[in-house]
Short mmCIF file of C-alpha atoms in Angstrom, two decimals:
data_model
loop_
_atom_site.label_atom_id
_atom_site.label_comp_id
_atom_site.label_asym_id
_atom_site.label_seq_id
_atom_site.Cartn_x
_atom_site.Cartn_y
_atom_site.Cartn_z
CA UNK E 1 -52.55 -7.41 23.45
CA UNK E 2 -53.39 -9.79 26.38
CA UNK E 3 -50.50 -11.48 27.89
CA UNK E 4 -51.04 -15.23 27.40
CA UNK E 5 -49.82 -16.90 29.32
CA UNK E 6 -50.20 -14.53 31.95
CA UNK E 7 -47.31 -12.91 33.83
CA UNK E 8 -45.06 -14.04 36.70
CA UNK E 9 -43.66 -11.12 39.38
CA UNK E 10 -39.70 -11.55 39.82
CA UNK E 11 -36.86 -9.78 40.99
CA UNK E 12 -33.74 -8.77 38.81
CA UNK E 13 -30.59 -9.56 39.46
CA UNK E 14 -28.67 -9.04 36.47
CA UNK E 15 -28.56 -8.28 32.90
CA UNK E 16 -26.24 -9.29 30.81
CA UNK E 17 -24.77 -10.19 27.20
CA UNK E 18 -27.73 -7.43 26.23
CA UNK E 19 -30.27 -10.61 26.16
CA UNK E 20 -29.82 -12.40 29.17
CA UNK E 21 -30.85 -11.74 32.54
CA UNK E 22 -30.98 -13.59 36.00
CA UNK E 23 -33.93 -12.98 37.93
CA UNK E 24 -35.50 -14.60 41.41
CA UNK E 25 -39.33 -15.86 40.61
CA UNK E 26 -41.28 -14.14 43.04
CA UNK E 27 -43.87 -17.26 43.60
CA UNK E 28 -41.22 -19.75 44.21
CA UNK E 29 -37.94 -18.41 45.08
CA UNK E 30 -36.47 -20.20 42.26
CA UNK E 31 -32.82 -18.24 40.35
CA UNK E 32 -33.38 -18.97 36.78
CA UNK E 33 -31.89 -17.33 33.33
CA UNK E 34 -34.50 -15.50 31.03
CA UNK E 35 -34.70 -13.85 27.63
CA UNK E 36 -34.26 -10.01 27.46
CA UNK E 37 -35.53 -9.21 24.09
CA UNK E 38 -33.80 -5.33 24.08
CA UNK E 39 -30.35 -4.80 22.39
CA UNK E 40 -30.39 -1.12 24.03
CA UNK E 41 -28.66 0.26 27.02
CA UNK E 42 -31.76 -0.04 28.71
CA UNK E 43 -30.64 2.95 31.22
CA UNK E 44 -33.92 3.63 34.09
CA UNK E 45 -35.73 -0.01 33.54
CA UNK E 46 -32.99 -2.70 34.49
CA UNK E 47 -31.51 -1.82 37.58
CA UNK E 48 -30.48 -5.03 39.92
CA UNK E 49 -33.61 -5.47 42.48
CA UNK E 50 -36.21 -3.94 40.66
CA UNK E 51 -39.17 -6.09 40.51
CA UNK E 52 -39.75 -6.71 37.00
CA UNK E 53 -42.90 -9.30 35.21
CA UNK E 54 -41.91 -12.46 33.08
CA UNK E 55 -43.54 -14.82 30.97
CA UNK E 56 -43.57 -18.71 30.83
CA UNK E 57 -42.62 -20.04 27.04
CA UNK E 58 -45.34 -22.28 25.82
CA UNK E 59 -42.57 -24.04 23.80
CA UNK E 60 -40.92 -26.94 26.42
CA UNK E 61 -38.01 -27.14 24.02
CA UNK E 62 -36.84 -23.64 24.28
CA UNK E 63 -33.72 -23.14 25.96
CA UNK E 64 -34.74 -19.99 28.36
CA UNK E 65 -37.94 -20.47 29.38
CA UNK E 66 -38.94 -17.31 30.20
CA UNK E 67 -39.06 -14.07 28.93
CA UNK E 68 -38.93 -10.99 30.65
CA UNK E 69 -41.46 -8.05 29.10
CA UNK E 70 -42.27 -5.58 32.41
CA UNK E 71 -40.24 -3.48 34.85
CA UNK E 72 -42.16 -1.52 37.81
CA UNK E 73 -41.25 2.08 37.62
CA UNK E 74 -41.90 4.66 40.68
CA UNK E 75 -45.38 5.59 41.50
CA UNK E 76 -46.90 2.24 40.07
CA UNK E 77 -45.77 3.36 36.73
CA UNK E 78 -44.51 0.42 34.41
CA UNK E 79 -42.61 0.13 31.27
CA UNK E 80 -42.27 -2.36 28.57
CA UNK E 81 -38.63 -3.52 27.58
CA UNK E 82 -39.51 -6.16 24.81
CA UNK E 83 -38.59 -4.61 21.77
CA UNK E 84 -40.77 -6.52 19.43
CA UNK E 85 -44.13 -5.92 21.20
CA UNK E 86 -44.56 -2.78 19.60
CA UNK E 87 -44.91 -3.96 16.25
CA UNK E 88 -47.92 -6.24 17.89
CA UNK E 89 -49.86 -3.83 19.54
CA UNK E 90 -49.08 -1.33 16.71
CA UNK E 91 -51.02 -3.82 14.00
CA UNK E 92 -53.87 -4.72 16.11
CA UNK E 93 -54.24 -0.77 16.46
CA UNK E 94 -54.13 -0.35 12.84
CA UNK E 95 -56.80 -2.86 12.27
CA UNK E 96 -59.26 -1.61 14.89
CA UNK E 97 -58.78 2.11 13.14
CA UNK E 98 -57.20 3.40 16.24
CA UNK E 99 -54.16 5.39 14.93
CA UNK E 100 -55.49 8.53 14.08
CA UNK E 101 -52.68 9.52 11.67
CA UNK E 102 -53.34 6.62 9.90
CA UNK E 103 -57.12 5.59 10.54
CA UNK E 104 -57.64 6.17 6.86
CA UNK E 105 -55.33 3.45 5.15
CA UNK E 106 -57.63 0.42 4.86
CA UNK E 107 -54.85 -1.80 3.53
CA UNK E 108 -52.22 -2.84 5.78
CA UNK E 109 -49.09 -5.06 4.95
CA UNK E 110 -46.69 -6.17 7.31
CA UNK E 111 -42.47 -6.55 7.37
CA UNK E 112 -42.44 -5.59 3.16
CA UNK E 113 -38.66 -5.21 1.65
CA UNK E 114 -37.99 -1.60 0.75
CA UNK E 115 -34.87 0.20 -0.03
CA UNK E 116 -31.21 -1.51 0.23
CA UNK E 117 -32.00 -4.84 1.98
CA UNK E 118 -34.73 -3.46 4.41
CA UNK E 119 -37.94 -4.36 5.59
CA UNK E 120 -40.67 -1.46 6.28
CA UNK E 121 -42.38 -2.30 9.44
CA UNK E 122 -45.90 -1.40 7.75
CA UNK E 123 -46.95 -0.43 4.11
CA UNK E 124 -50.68 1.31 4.03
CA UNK E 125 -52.52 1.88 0.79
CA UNK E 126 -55.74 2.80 -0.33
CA UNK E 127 -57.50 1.88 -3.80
CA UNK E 128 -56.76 5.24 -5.51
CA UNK E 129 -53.38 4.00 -5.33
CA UNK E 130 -51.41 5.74 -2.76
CA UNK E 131 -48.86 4.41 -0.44
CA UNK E 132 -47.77 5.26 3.29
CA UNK E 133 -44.75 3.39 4.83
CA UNK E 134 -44.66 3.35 8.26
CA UNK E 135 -41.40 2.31 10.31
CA UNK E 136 -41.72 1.94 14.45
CA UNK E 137 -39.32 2.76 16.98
CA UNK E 138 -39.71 1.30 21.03
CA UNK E 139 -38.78 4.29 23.17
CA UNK E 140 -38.51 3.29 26.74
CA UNK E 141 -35.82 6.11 28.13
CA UNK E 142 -36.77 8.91 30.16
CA UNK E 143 -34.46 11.22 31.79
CA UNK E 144 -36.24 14.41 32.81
CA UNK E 145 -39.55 14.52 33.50
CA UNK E 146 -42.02 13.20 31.50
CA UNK E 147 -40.02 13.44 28.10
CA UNK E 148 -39.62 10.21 26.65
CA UNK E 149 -36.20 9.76 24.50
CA UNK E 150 -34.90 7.75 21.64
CA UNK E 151 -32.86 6.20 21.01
CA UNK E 152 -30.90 4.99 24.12
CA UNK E 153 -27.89 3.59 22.22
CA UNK E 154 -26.33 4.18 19.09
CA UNK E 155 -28.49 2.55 15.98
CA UNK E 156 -26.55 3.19 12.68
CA UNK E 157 -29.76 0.80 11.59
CA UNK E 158 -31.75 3.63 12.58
CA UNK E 159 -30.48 5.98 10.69
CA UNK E 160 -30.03 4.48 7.93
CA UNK E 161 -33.98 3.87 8.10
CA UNK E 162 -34.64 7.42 8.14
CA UNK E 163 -32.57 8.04 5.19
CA UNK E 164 -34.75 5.47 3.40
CA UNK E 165 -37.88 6.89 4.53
CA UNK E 166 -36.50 10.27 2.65
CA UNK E 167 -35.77 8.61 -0.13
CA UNK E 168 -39.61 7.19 -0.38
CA UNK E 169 -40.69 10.56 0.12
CA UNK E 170 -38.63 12.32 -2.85
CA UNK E 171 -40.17 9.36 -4.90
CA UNK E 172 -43.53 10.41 -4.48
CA UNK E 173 -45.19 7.98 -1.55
CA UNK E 174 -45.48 8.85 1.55
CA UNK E 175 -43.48 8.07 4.50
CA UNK E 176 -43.94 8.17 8.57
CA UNK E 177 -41.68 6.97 11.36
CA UNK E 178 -43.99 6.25 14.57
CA UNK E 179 -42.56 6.07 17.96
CA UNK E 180 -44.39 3.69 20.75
CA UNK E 181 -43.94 4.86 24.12
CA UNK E 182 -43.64 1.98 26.22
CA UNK E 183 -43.93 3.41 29.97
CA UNK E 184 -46.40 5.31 31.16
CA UNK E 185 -45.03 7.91 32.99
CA UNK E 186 -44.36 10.26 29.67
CA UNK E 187 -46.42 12.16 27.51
CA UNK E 188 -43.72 13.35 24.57
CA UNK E 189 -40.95 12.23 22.82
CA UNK E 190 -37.65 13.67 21.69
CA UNK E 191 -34.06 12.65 20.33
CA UNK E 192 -31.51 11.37 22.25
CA UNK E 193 -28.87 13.34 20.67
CA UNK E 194 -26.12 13.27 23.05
CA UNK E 195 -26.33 9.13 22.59
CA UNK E 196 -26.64 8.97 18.91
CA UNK E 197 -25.96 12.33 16.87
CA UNK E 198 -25.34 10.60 13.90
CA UNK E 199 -29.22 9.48 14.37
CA UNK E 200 -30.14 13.07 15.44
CA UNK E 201 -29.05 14.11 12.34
CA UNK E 202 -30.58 11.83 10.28
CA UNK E 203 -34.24 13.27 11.77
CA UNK E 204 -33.74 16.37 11.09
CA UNK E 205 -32.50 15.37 7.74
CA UNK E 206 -35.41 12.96 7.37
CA UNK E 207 -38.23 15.76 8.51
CA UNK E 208 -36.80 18.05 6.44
CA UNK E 209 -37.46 15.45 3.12
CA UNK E 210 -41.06 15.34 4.33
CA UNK E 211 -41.01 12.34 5.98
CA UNK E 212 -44.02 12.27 9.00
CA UNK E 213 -43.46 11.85 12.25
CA UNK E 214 -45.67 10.69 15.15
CA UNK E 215 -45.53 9.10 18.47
CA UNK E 216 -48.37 7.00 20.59
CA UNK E 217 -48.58 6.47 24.31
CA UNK E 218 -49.46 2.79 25.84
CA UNK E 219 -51.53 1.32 28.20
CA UNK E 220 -49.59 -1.21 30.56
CA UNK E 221 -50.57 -3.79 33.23
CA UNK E 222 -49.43 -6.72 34.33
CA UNK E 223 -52.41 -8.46 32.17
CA UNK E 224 -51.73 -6.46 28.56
CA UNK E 225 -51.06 -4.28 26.74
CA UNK E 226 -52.78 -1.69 23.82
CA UNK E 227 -51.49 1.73 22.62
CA UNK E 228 -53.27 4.81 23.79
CA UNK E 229 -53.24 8.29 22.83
CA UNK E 230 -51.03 10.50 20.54
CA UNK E 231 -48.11 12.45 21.85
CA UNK E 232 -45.87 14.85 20.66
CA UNK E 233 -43.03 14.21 19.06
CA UNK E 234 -39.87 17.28 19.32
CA UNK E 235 -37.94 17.22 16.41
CA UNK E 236 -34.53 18.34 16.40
CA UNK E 237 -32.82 21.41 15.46
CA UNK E 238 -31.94 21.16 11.48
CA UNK E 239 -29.18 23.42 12.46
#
């Protein structure tokens, strides 16, 4: 996914009211209010004076006219913070076969109602008739090394996702929940159990139904951004 229109450097001053922050454009020295697309704690990739990359709206009529997608990390390292680009570069990698777990499913549908009132991120089929439902989770928290964590916040929406995804399972489809690392300083995934054990518990609960689960690395810079590589994903204790 290219970033069009192309992204602006800026310093953050604050977040706040989880979607709005106040940053200092870079270019012109200009204070202005943007969108923060990320209803998480966002612990690591909002601190005040990080330099962090907007985007210009292409829409005059919006009220915030920017959005803020990037914050620099140490060592050059940079993580995304918009919550909804994973979905993006998630179906563009499903159409150019680039999933491995899922490289197989030629037919891919998008946001499809499932369950009690939910929408599956992705429903894959094939023509013998089979079905895999795919949710996807942004993970963006790291803590220790190169271990990536989710979630950073309590998500009883979470949870009850991965109870769903069980319940597909036991029903005779298939059912994956797919984590995109968004930073690039980590190479595996776990649960954030001390921030939501309710959601913990609902993994194990969820693995132990038979429901899949992977996670995929990204490729970031300040002009796009793709998924990259499979990592490993530690599930937690069912005890």
């Amino acid at each position: 996914m290219i970033f069009d229109p192309p992204l602006q450097p800026a310093t953050l001053l604050r977040r706040y009211k989880r979607f709005l922050a106040d940053v200092i454009l870079e270019k012109t020295g200009q204070e202005v209010t943007v969108h923060c697309a990320n209803p998480g704690k966002m612990i690591g990739v909002a601190e005040p004076e990080s330099r962090i990359w907007v985007q210009p709206a292409t829409n005059p009529n919006r009220k915030l006219q920017w959005s803020w997608l990037l914050t620099e990390l140490a060592d050059g390292h940079l993580a995304g913070i918009d919550t909804g680009v994973p979905n993006r570069i998630v179906a563009e990698a499903l159409q150019d076969r680039r999933i491995p777990a899922f490289a197989d499913w030629p037919d891919i549908q998008a946001e499809v109602r499932y369950g009690e009132r939910s929408r599956i991120d992705f429903r894959l089929s094939r023509a013998d008739g089979s079905v895999l439902w795919v949710e996807v989770k942004n993970v963006h928290l790291r803590r220790t090394g190169t271990l990536a964590e989710f979630p950073d916040s309590v998500t009883a929406r979470g949870a009850k996702h991965l109870d769903e995804l069980g319940t597909i399972v036991e029903g005779g489809a298939q059912a994956a929940m797919l984590y995109v690392i968004q930073r690039t300083d980590c190479d595996h995934v776990t649960v954030a159990a001390d921030f939501d054990p309710v959601y913990a518990a609902a993994m194990a609960r969820a693995a132990a139904r038979g429901v899949e689960f992977y996670a995929m690395g990204t490729e970031i810079s300040t002009e796009g951004i793709r998924l990259s590589v499979p990592y490993p994903v530690i599930l937690p204790d069912p005890s």
